[in-house]
Short mmCIF file of C-alpha atoms and ligand atoms in Angstrom, two decimals:
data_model
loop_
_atom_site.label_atom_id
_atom_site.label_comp_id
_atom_site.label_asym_id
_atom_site.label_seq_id
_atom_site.Cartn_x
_atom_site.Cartn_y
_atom_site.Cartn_z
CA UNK U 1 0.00 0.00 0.00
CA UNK U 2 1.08 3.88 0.11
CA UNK U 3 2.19 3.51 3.59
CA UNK U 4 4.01 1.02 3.43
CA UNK U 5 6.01 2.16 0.07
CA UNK U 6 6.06 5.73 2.04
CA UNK U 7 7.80 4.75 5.07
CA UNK U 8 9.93 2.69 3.19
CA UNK U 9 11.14 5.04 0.40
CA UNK U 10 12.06 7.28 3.74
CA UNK U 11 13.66 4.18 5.25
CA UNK U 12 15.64 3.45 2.56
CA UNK U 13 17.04 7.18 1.83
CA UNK U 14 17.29 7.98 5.70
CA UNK U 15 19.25 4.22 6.18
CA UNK U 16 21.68 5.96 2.91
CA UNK U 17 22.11 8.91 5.07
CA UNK U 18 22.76 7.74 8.48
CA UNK U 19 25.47 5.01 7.03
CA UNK U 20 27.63 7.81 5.07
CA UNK U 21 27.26 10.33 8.26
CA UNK U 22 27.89 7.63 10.84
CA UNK U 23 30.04 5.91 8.75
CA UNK U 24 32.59 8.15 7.60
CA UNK U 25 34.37 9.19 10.60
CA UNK U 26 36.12 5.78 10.51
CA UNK U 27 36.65 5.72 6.72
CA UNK U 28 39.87 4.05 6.03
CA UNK U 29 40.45 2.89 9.80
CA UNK U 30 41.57 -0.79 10.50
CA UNK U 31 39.52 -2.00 13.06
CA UNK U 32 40.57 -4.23 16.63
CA UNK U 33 37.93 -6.29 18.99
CA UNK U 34 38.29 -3.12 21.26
CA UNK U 35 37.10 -0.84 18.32
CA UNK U 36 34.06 -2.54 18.16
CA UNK U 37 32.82 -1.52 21.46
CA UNK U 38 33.86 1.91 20.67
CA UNK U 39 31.23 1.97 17.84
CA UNK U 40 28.78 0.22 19.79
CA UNK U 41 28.88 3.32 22.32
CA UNK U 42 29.35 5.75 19.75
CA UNK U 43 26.11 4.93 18.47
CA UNK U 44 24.17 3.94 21.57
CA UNK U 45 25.27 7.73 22.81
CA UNK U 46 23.97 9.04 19.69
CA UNK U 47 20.78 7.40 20.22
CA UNK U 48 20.23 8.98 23.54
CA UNK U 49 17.15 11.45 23.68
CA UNK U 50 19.02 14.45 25.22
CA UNK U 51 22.09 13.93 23.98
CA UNK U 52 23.96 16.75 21.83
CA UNK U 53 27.28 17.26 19.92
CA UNK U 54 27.82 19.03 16.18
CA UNK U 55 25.47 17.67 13.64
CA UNK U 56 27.56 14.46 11.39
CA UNK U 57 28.16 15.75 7.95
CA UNK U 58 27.35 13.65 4.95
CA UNK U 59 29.88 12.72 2.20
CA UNK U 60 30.28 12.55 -1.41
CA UNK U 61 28.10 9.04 -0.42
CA UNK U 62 24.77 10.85 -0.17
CA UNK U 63 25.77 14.35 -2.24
CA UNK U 64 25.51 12.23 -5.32
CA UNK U 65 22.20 10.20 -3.87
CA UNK U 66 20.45 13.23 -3.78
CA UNK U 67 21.32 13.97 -7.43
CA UNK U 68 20.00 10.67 -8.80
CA UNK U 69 16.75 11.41 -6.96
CA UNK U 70 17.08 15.13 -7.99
CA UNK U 71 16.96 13.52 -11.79
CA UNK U 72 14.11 11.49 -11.02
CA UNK U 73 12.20 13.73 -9.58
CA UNK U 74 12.43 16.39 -12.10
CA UNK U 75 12.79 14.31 -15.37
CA UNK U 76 9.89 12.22 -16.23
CA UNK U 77 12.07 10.46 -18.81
CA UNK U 78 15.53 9.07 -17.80
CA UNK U 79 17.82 12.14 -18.91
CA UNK U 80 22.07 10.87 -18.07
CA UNK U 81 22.87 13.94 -19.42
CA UNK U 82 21.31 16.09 -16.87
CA UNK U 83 22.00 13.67 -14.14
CA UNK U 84 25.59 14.14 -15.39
CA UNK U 85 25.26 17.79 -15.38
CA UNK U 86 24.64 17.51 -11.65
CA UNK U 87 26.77 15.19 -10.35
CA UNK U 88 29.35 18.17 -11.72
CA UNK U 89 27.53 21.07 -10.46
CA UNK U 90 27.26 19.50 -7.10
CA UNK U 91 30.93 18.59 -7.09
CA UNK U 92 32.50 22.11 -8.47
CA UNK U 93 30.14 24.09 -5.33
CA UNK U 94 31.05 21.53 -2.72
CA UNK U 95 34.40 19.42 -3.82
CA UNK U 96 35.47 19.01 -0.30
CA UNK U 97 33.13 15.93 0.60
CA UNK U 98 35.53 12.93 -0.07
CA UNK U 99 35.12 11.89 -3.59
CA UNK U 100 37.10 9.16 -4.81
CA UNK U 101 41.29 10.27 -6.09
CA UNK U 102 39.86 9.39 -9.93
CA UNK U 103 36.10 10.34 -10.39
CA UNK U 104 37.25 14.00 -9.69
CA UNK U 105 38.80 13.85 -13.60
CA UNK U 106 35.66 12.61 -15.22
CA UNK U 107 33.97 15.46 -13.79
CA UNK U 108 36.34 17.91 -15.25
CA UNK U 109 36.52 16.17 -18.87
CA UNK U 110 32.53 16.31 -18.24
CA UNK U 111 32.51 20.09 -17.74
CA UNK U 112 35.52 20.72 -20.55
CA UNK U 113 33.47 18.37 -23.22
CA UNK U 114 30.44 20.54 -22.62
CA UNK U 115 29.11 16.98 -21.85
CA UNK U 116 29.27 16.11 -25.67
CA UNK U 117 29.24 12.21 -24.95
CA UNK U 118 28.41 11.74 -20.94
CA UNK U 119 29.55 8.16 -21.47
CA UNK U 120 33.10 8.89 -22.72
CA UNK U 121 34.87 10.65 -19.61
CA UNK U 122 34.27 7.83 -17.77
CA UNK U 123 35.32 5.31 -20.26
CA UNK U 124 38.68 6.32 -20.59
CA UNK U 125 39.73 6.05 -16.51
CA UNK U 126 42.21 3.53 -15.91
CA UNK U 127 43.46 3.39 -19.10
CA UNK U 128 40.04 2.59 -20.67
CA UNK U 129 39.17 0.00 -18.28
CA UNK U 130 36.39 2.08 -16.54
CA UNK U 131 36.81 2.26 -12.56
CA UNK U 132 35.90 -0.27 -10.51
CA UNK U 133 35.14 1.64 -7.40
CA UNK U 134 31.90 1.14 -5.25
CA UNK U 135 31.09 5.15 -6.47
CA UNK U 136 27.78 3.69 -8.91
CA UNK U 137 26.34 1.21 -6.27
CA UNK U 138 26.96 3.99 -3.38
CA UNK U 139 24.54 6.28 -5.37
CA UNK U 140 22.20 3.74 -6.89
CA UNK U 141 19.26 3.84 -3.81
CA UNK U 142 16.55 5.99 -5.70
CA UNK U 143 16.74 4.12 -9.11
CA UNK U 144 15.68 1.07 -6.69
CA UNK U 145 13.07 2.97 -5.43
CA UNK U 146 11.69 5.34 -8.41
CA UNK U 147 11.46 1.57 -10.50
CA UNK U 148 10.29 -0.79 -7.89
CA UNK U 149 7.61 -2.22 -9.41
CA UNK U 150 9.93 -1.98 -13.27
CA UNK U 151 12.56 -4.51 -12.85
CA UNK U 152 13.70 -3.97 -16.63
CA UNK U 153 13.68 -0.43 -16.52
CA UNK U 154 15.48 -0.45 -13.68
CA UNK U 155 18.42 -2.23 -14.73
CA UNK U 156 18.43 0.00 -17.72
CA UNK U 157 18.85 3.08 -16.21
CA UNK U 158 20.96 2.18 -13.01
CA UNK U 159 23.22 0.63 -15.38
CA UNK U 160 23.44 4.01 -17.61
CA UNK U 161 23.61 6.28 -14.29
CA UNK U 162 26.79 4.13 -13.03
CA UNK U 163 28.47 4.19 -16.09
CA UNK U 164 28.53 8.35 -16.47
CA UNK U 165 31.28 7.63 -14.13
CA UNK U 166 31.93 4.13 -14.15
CA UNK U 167 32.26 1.68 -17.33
CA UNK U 168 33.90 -1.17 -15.53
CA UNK U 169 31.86 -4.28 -15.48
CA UNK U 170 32.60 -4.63 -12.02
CA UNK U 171 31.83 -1.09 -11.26
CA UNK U 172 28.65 -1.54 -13.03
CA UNK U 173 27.61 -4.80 -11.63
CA UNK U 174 27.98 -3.71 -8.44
CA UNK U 175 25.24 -1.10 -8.91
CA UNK U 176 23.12 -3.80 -10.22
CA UNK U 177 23.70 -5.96 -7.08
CA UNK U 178 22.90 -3.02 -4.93
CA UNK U 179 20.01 -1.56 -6.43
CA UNK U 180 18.17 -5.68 -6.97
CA UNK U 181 19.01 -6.13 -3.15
CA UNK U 182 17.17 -2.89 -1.98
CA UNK U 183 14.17 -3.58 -4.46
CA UNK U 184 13.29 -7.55 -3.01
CA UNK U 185 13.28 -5.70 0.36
CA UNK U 186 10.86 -3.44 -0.91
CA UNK U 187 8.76 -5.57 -1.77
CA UNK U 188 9.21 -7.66 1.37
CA UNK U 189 6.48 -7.68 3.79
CA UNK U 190 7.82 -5.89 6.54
CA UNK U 191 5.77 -8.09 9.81
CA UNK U 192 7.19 -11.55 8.34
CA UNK U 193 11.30 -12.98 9.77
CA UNK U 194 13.15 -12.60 6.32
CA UNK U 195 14.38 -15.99 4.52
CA UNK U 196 18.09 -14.65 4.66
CA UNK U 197 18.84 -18.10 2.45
CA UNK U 198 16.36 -17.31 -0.17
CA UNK U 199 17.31 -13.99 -0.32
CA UNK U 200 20.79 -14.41 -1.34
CA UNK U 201 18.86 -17.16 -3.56
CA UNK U 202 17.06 -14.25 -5.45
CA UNK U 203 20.43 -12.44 -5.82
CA UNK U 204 22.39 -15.77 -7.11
CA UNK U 205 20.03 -15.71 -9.79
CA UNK U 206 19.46 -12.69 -11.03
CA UNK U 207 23.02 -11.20 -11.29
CA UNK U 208 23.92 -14.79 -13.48
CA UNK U 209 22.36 -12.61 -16.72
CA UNK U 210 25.02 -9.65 -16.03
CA UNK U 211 27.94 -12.09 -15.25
CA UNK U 212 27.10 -14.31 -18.18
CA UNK U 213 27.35 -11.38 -20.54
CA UNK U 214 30.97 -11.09 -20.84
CA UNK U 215 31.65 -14.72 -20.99
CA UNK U 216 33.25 -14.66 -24.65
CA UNK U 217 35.80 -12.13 -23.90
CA UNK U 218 37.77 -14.61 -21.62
CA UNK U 219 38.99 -17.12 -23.97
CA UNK U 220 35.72 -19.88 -22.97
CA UNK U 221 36.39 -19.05 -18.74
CA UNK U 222 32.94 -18.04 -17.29
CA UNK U 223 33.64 -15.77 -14.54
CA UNK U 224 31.26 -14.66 -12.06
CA UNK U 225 33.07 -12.81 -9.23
CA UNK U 226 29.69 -11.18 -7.63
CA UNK U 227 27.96 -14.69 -7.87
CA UNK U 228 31.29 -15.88 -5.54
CA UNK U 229 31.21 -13.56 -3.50
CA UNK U 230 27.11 -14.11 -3.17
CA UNK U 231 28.08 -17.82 -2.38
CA UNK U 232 30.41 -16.62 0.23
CA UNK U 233 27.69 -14.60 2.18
CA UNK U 234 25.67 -18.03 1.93
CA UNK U 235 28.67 -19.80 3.59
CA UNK U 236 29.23 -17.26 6.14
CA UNK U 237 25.32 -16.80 7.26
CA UNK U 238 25.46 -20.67 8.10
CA UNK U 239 28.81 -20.89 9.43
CA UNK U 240 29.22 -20.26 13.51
CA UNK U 241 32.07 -18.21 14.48
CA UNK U 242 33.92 -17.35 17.04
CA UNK U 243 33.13 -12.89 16.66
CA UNK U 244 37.15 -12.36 16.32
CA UNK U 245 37.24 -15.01 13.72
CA UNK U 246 34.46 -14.37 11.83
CA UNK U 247 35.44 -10.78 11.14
CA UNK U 248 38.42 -11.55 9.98
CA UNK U 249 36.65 -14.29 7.82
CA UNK U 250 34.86 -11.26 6.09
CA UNK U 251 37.54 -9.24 5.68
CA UNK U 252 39.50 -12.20 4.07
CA UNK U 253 36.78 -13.37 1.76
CA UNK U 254 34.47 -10.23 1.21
CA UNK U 255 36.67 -7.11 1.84
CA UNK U 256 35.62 -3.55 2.80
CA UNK U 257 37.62 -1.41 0.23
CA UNK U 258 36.12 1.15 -2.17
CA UNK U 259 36.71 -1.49 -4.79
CA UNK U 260 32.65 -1.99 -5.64
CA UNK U 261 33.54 -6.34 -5.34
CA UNK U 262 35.02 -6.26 -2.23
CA UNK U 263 31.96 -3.59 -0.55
CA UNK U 264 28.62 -4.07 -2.06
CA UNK U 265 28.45 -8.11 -1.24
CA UNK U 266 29.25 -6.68 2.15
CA UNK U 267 27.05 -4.70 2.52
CA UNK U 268 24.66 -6.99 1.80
CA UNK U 269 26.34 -9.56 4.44
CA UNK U 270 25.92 -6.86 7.10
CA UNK U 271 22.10 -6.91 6.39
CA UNK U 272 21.57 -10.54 6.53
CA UNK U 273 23.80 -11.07 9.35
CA UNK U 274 21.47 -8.71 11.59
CA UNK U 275 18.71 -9.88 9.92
CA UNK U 276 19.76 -13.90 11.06
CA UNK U 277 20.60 -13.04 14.48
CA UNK U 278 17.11 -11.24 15.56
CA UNK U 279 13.34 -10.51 13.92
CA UNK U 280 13.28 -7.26 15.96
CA UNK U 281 12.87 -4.98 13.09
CA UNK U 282 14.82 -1.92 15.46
CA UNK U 283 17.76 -4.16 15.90
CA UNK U 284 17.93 -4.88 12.46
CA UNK U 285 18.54 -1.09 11.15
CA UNK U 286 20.88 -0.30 14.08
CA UNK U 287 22.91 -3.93 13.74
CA UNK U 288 23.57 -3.62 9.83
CA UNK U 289 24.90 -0.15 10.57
CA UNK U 290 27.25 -0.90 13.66
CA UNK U 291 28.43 -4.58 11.95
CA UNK U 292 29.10 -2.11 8.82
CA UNK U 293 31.11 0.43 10.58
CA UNK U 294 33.17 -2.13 12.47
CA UNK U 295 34.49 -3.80 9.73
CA UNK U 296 36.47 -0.36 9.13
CA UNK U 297 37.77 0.65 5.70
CA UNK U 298 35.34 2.00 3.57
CA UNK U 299 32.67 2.80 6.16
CA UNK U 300 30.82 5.65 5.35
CA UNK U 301 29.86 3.48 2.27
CA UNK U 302 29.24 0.21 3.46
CA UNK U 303 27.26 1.23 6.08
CA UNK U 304 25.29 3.42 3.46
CA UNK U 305 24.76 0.91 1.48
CA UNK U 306 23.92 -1.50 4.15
CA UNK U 307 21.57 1.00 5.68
CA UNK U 308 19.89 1.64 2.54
CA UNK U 309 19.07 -1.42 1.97
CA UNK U 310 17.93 -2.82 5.63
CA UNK U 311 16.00 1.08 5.83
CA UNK U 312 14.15 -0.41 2.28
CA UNK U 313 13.10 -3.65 4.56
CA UNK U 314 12.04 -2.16 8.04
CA UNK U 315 10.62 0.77 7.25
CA UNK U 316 11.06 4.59 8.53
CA UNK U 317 9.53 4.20 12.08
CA UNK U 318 12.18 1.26 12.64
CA UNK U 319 15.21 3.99 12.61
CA UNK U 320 16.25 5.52 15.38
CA UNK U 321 14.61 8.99 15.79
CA UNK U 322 17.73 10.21 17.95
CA UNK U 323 20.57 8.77 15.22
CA UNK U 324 18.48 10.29 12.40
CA UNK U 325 18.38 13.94 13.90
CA UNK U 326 22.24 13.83 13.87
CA UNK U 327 22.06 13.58 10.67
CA UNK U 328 22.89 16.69 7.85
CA UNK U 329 19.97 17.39 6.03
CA UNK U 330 17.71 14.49 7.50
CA UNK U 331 14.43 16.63 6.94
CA UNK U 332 15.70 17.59 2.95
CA UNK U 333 16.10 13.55 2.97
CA UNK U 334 12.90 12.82 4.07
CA UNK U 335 11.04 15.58 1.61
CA UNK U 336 13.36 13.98 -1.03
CA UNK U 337 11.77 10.62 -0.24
CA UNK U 338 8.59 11.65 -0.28
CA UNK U 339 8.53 13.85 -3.86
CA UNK U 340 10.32 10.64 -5.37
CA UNK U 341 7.17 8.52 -4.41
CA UNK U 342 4.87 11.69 -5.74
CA UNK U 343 6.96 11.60 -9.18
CA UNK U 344 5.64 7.87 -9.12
CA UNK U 345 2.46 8.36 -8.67
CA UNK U 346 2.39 11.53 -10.92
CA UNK U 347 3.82 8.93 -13.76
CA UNK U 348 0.59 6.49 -13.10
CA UNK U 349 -1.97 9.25 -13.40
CA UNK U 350 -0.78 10.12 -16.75
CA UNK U 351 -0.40 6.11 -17.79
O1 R7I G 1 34.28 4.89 -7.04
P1 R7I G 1 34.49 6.29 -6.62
O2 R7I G 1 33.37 7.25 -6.83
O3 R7I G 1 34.90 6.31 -5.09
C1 R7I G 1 33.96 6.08 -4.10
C2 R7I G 1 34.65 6.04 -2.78
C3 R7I G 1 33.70 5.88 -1.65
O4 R7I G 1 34.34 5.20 -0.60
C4 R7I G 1 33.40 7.29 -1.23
O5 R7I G 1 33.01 7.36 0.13
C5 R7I G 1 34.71 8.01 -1.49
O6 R7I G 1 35.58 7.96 -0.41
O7 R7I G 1 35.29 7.31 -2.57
O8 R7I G 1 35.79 6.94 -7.24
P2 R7I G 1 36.93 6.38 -8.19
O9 R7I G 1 38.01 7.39 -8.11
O10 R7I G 1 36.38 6.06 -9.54
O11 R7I G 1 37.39 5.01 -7.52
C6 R7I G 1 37.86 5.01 -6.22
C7 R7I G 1 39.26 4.40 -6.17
O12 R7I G 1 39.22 3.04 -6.51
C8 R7I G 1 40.25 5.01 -7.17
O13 R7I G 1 40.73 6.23 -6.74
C9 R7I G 1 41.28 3.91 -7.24
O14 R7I G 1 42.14 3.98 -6.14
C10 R7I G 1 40.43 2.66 -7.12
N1 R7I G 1 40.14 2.10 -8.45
C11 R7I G 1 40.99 1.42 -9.19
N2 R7I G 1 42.27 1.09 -8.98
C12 R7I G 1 42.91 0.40 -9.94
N3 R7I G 1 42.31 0.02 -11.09
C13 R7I G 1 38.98 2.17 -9.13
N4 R7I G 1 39.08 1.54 -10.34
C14 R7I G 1 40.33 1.07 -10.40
C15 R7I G 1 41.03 0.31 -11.39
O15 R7I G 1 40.53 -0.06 -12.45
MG1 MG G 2 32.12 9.06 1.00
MG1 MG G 3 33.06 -12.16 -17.46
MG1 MG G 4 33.56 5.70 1.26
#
């Protein structure tokens, strides 16, 4: 119903937000046992009622989120080259929110091409290979959410957004991965324990098309690194651990670098490990978030993606109120959530 797509549009955008901002004062720290319970405080103290410090600024995480929905929202047709044309107005008047060493070039070929070809900037990074980073699937949350009843549509234009700065396969397919995860938990009923095992099911099969694609450019060797890595976060979910093991298990098999492999299967993990351990839909946002951050490395954006999707599955009123208010921008986030759904449902009046 509305609601339910309501609350969960804000869950999902909201769980984007409070990743990057809670995320990224640890970006690029290696984390020990004892750093875990310093994130565990860190965010129970930010969930107290009274509690106040300096709001948590977002990064270049949710600064190009909020361009992808700006697109949607004011383009009834998919337009890349106006997306494009934000992503570089939003990083000339703020440049200073962490963007990755290499996307900061496409964005000036962009602006210097008078975005001739939006595609071509981005094509020739790493010596034509197209980056790799997790900078498409970090972004990809309102795509999910604009399309979530238009699975083919949906691929189409998340894989077009990701490639205006990343053509890599991998880069690509990450975005994929993200976006499919946050749609099936849009569409899962919220009251019901999740079927972590058919989940990961539902992802198994429907990145095989992407990963099948390239097979004839690899001399007859199928490769499906995201598929692996999916078949890893099967292993792990059924696996007990001791918790010092078992995180560096993840780290050894998944990763948490800003390579898009080795952080959007992670962020998935993070979500179906909370989701495993308890059906308390509460627990479930603030788990995926802490598990994220603790892993350190790239934590503003594992934890963004991780919230976004687990904010797509439990719904708004399942966050926090207290870690959302320390949020930059929460309120623009929520509005932003909200006039995506309207776009929908301004599209289906005119249908
Ligand atoms: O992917 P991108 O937008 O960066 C996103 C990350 C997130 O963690 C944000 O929070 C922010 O901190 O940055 O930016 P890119 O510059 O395209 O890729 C990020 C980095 O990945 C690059 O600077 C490279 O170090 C690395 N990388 C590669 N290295 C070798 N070969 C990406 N692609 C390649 C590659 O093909
Ligand atoms: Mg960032
Ligand atoms: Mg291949
Ligand atoms: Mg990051």
């Amino acid at each position: 119903s509305y609601d339910i797509l309501k609350s969960k549009f804000r869950g999902c955008l909201l769980g984007s937000l409070l990743g990057d901002c809670l995320g990224a004062p640890f970006e690029g720290d290696n984390m020990t046992t004892g750093d875990k319970l310093v994130i565990k405080n860190y965010l129970d103290k930010l969930e107290e009622p009274g509690f106040k410090c300096p709001f948590k600024p977002y990064t270049d995480d949710t600064a190009m989120t909020r361009s992808v929905a700006k697109a949607l929202i004011d383009k009834p047709e998919p337009d890349f080259k106006f997306l494009a044309k934000l992503f570089v107005k939003e990083y000339f008047l703020e440049p200073n929110r962490g963007y990755g060493q290499n996307v900061v070039s496409v964005f000036q070929k962009l602006r210097q091409n008078k975005f001739e070809d939006v595609f071509k900037p981005a094509s020739e990074q790493f010596n034509g290979s197209g980056s790799l980073g997790n900078g498409g699937a970090m972004r990809i949350a309102p795509v999910a959410l604009y399309y979530f009843d238009k699975y083919n549509i949906m691929i189409d234009v998340v894989t077009n957004a990701t490639k205006i700065t990343h053509t890599n396969p991998l880069g690509v397919n990450g975005a994929l991965l993200q976006s499919i995860a946050i749609q099936e938990c849009l569409l899962e009923p919220q009251g019901e324990k999740l079927n972590v095992h058919n989940f990961v099911k539902k992802l198994l099969d429907k990145m095989k098309v992407f990963e099948y694609e390239d097979e004839d450019d690899l001399d007859g060797v199928i490769e499906e690194p995201y598929r692996e890595k999916l078949l890893t976060v099967q292993n792990l979910l059924l696996r007990t651990y001791d918790q010092d093991e078992l995180y560096d298990e993840i780290l050894e098999t998944l990763g948490n670098s800003i390579v898009a492999l080795n952080s959007v299967p992670t962020a998935v993990y993070c979500f179906l490990k909370a989701c495993a351990e308890t059906p308390d839909l509460r627990n479930i946002f603030r788990n995926t978030i802490e598990y994220a951050i603790g892993l350190g490395g790239d934590t503003d954006t594992i934890a963004s993606m991780a919230g976004a999707i687990a904010g797509a599955y439990v719904g708004e009123e399942n966050l926090n109120v207290n870690l959302v208010r320390h949020c930059e921008k929460h309120n623009e986030i929520i509005e932003m959530a909200d006039n995506l759904l309207a776009a929908r449902q301004e599209i289906e009046k005119k249908v």
